[in-house]
Amino acid sequence: MKKVFITGITGQDGSYLAELLLQKGYKVYGFVRRVALEDEQHRLQRILNILDRIELIPGSIESYPSIYKAISSVRPDEVYHLAAQSFVSYSFEDEFSTLQSNISGTHYILAAVKDIVPHARFYFAGSSEMFGKVNTVPQNENTPFHPRSAYGISKVAGFDLTRNYREAYNLFACSGILYNHESPRRGFEFVTRKITSHVAMIKLGIISKLELGNLEARRDWGHAKDYVMAMWLMLQQDTPADFIICRGENHSVLEFCEKAFSYVGLNYKDYLVINPKFYRPAEVEILLGDYSKAKNILGWNPTISFEELVVEMVEKDLEYNSKKIQQFYPVQDQKARVR
Ligand code: F7E
């Protein structure tokens, strides 16, 4: 049985990837912070359904000894390094911790893999944020990087480290350059989930407005479930390489809003408020990818459309918030609340 070691298994991508690899017959090990094990219902909520089928190893990506020990005990065949401080906005507030955990974390894992399991296959979660201030639209694997945040810079460093371990030490190391990918498991701080959770709460009468920053930013949004399939495919090839993973179609934040509100029969204009505090010191205005290489070499194609993504997220947030209402309000109040 093949063994896989996943950092960031408690996150959106980690949870979908773990489910995929269980289906494929892998023995799945997840590297998690010790505190996560003490607060299962909250911190392990995305993997509660598979907890009895995976093994969690406590440690920190900021500690080389804990990574070394974990990889020595598992001796994985494949390693997916997904853990990171991934919220771009926060990286402006604390550049130091973002750079420290994202760059050193990647370096420690690569170094441990090279020393302990040099034949293991390694995946690094690169990001379209590496392109930042783009000079070409659409971007492909040859487009130069121009990151616009500490997060983007940390991902460029991780990408370079991964390539260097491939070239210098012959590691089977790949980077996926993933564009924004969302799902009902997305964290509430990211714009898509912020929008769909607010739309659901507005529809159910829990809140009355949605505050956002830059509505003009354009993103090439896809579904996380499709994108974890691409990660796995990258590690099944004969030779390691880097791939752009996206849908090849972009939309503005405003379009996302319009779609989400109109799905529940509301007009976004009645609820949307611009708050300058959500603007970033340096914005990535437009991202649009070209996934031809992934299509040709991996045989990968996205299967979930932008519309399907928005609808799934809104529906799940309606379900989630309706359950919360049922817990807190008596039945007669619930009818009065819905708009
Ligand atoms: O912002 C604008 C914001 O935070 C998208 C991460 O997964 O994808 C993600 O990075 C856009 C930006 O994602 C609000 O200014 C407007 O232009 O959802 P986001 P992101 O920064 O694109 C890449 C590929 C990653 O690798 C990252 O880890 O939406 N925006 N108003 C807002 N964004 C947020 N969060 N909140 C707002 O109120």
GROMACS .gro file of N, CA, C and O in nm, residues 1-7 29 64 67-80 107-123 165-166 169-173 235:
model
  192
    1MET      N    1   0.084  -0.120   0.000
    1MET     CA    2   0.000   0.000   0.000
    1MET      C    3   0.088   0.125   0.000
    1MET      O    4   0.179   0.137   0.083
    2LYS      N    5   0.061   0.219  -0.093
    2LYS     CA    6   0.141   0.342  -0.100
    2LYS      C    7   0.108   0.432   0.018
    2LYS      O    8  -0.009   0.444   0.057
    3LYS      N    9   0.212   0.500   0.070
    3LYS     CA   10   0.190   0.590   0.184
    3LYS      C   11   0.206   0.736   0.140
    3LYS      O   12   0.300   0.768   0.066
    4VAL      N   13   0.114   0.819   0.186
    4VAL     CA   14   0.120   0.960   0.150
    4VAL      C   15   0.124   1.045   0.276
    4VAL      O   16   0.055   1.016   0.375
    5PHE      N   17   0.204   1.150   0.271
    5PHE     CA   18   0.220   1.242   0.384
    5PHE      C   19   0.171   1.379   0.338
    5PHE      O   20   0.222   1.435   0.239
    6ILE      N   21   0.069   1.432   0.407
    6ILE     CA   22   0.009   1.559   0.364
    6ILE      C   23   0.025   1.663   0.474
    6ILE      O   24  -0.020   1.640   0.587
    7THR      N   25   0.086   1.777   0.442
    7THR     CA   26   0.082   1.889   0.536
    7THR      C   27  -0.037   1.976   0.494
    7THR      O   28  -0.070   1.983   0.376
   29TYR      N   29  -0.137   0.986   0.583
   29TYR     CA   30  -0.086   1.046   0.707
   29TYR      C   31  -0.096   1.198   0.695
   29TYR      O   32  -0.058   1.255   0.593
   64TYR      N   33   1.209   2.198   1.217
   64TYR     CA   34   1.275   2.093   1.137
   64TYR      C   35   1.278   1.959   1.211
   64TYR      O   36   1.245   1.856   1.151
   67ILE      N   37   0.948   1.777   1.174
   67ILE     CA   38   0.926   1.728   1.037
   67ILE      C   39   1.014   1.605   1.012
   67ILE      O   40   0.969   1.504   0.956
   68TYR      N   41   1.138   1.615   1.055
   68TYR     CA   42   1.234   1.506   1.034
   68TYR      C   43   1.181   1.377   1.099
   68TYR      O   44   1.181   1.270   1.039
   69LYS      N   45   1.133   1.394   1.223
   69LYS     CA   46   1.083   1.279   1.298
   69LYS      C   47   0.960   1.218   1.229
   69LYS      O   48   0.950   1.096   1.213
   70ALA      N   49   0.869   1.305   1.183
   70ALA     CA   50   0.746   1.256   1.120
   70ALA      C   51   0.777   1.183   0.989
   70ALA      O   52   0.725   1.073   0.965
   71ILE      N   53   0.863   1.242   0.907
   71ILE     CA   54   0.892   1.178   0.778
   71ILE      C   55   0.972   1.048   0.800
   71ILE      O   56   0.951   0.949   0.731
   72SER      N   57   1.058   1.046   0.902
   72SER     CA   58   1.133   0.923   0.933
   72SER      C   59   1.037   0.813   0.976
   72SER      O   60   1.057   0.696   0.941
   73SER      N   61   0.933   0.849   1.051
   73SER     CA   62   0.845   0.742   1.100
   73SER      C   63   0.750   0.694   0.990
   73SER      O   64   0.719   0.576   0.982
   74VAL      N   65   0.706   0.783   0.901
   74VAL     CA   66   0.611   0.740   0.796
   74VAL      C   67   0.683   0.678   0.676
   74VAL      O   68   0.638   0.581   0.618
   75ARG      N   69   0.796   0.736   0.637
   75ARG     CA   70   0.869   0.699   0.514
   75ARG      C   71   0.771   0.695   0.395
   75ARG      O   72   0.747   0.589   0.333
   76PRO      N   73   0.715   0.814   0.362
   76PRO     CA   74   0.611   0.818   0.258
   76PRO      C   75   0.664   0.795   0.116
   76PRO      O   76   0.782   0.818   0.089
   77ASP      N   77   0.571   0.753   0.028
   77ASP     CA   78   0.603   0.743  -0.116
   77ASP      C   79   0.574   0.876  -0.185
   77ASP      O   80   0.634   0.908  -0.286
   78GLU      N   81   0.475   0.948  -0.132
   78GLU     CA   82   0.440   1.079  -0.190
   78GLU      C   83   0.420   1.180  -0.077
   78GLU      O   84   0.366   1.144   0.029
   79VAL      N   85   0.465   1.304  -0.101
   79VAL     CA   86   0.450   1.410  -0.002
   79VAL      C   87   0.382   1.529  -0.070
   79VAL      O   88   0.428   1.574  -0.176
   80TYR      N   89   0.273   1.577  -0.010
   80TYR     CA   90   0.205   1.696  -0.062
   80TYR      C   91   0.219   1.804   0.043
   80TYR      O   92   0.164   1.790   0.153
  107HIS      N   93   1.132   2.462   0.287
  107HIS     CA   94   1.272   2.421   0.287
  107HIS      C   95   1.294   2.300   0.378
  107HIS      O   96   1.359   2.202   0.339
  108TYR      N   97   1.236   2.305   0.499
  108TYR     CA   98   1.255   2.194   0.594
  108TYR      C   99   1.201   2.064   0.537
  108TYR      O  100   1.263   1.958   0.550
  109ILE      N  101   1.084   2.072   0.475
  109ILE     CA  102   1.023   1.948   0.424
  109ILE      C  103   1.105   1.892   0.308
  109ILE      O  104   1.133   1.773   0.302
  110LEU      N  105   1.147   1.980   0.218
  110LEU     CA  106   1.230   1.934   0.107
  110LEU      C  107   1.359   1.870   0.159
  110LEU      O  108   1.401   1.762   0.113
  111ALA      N  109   1.422   1.936   0.257
  111ALA     CA  110   1.549   1.885   0.310
  111ALA      C  111   1.529   1.749   0.377
  111ALA      O  112   1.610   1.657   0.359
  112ALA      N  113   1.418   1.735   0.450
  112ALA     CA  114   1.392   1.607   0.518
  112ALA      C  115   1.364   1.497   0.415
  112ALA      O  116   1.413   1.385   0.427
  113VAL      N  117   1.286   1.531   0.311
  113VAL     CA  118   1.256   1.431   0.207
  113VAL      C  119   1.386   1.387   0.141
  113VAL      O  120   1.411   1.267   0.122
  114LYS      N  121   1.471   1.482   0.107
  114LYS     CA  122   1.598   1.450   0.040
  114LYS      C  123   1.684   1.357   0.126
  114LYS      O  124   1.743   1.261   0.075
  115ASP      N  125   1.688   1.382   0.256
  115ASP     CA  126   1.774   1.301   0.343
  115ASP      C  127   1.714   1.164   0.375
  115ASP      O  128   1.786   1.066   0.385
  116ILE      N  129   1.582   1.160   0.395
  116ILE     CA  130   1.522   1.036   0.448
  116ILE      C  131   1.460   0.948   0.337
  116ILE      O  132   1.478   0.827   0.338
  117VAL      N  133   1.385   1.012   0.246
  117VAL     CA  134   1.315   0.934   0.141
  117VAL      C  135   1.340   0.997   0.004
  117VAL      O  136   1.248   1.049  -0.060
  118PRO      N  137   1.466   0.995  -0.044
  118PRO     CA  138   1.498   1.068  -0.169
  118PRO      C  139   1.421   1.020  -0.291
  118PRO      O  140   1.416   1.090  -0.392
  119HIS      N  141   1.360   0.901  -0.281
  119HIS     CA  142   1.283   0.853  -0.396
  119HIS      C  143   1.135   0.891  -0.388
  119HIS      O  144   1.059   0.863  -0.481
  120ALA      N  145   1.097   0.956  -0.278
  120ALA     CA  146   0.957   0.997  -0.264
  120ALA      C  147   0.927   1.107  -0.365
  120ALA      O  148   1.017   1.182  -0.407
  121ARG      N  149   0.801   1.119  -0.404
  121ARG     CA  150   0.759   1.226  -0.496
  121ARG      C  151   0.702   1.341  -0.413
  121ARG      O  152   0.628   1.316  -0.317
  122PHE      N  153   0.738   1.463  -0.454
  122PHE     CA  154   0.705   1.579  -0.371
  122PHE      C  155   0.623   1.680  -0.451
  122PHE      O  156   0.657   1.715  -0.565
  123TYR      N  157   0.515   1.729  -0.388
  123TYR     CA  158   0.432   1.833  -0.451
  123TYR      C  159   0.436   1.959  -0.366
  123TYR      O  160   0.413   1.954  -0.245
  165TYR      N  161   1.571   2.172  -0.576
  165TYR     CA  162   1.587   2.035  -0.525
  165TYR      C  163   1.572   1.934  -0.638
  165TYR      O  164   1.633   1.829  -0.638
  166ARG      N  165   1.488   1.969  -0.735
  166ARG     CA  166   1.471   1.880  -0.852
  166ARG      C  167   1.600   1.879  -0.933
  166ARG      O  168   1.651   1.774  -0.970
  169TYR      N  169   1.939   1.790  -0.670
  169TYR     CA  170   1.944   1.661  -0.599
  169TYR      C  171   1.860   1.554  -0.665
  169TYR      O  172   1.838   1.447  -0.608
  170ASN      N  173   1.808   1.585  -0.783
  170ASN     CA  174   1.734   1.485  -0.859
  170ASN      C  175   1.605   1.437  -0.792
  170ASN      O  176   1.562   1.324  -0.814
  171LEU      N  177   1.550   1.520  -0.707
  171LEU     CA  178   1.425   1.485  -0.641
  171LEU      C  179   1.310   1.492  -0.742
  171LEU      O  180   1.310   1.579  -0.829
  172PHE      N  181   1.212   1.402  -0.729
  172PHE     CA  182   1.092   1.411  -0.812
  172PHE      C  183   1.004   1.518  -0.745
  172PHE      O  184   0.917   1.487  -0.663
  173ALA      N  185   1.032   1.643  -0.777
  173ALA     CA  186   0.965   1.754  -0.708
  173ALA      C  187   0.891   1.841  -0.809
  173ALA      O  188   0.950   1.887  -0.906
  235LEU      N  189   0.211   1.397  -0.973
  235LEU     CA  190   0.307   1.303  -0.912
  235LEU      C  191   0.300   1.162  -0.974
  235LEU      O  192   0.374   1.074  -0.933
   0.00000   0.00000   0.00000
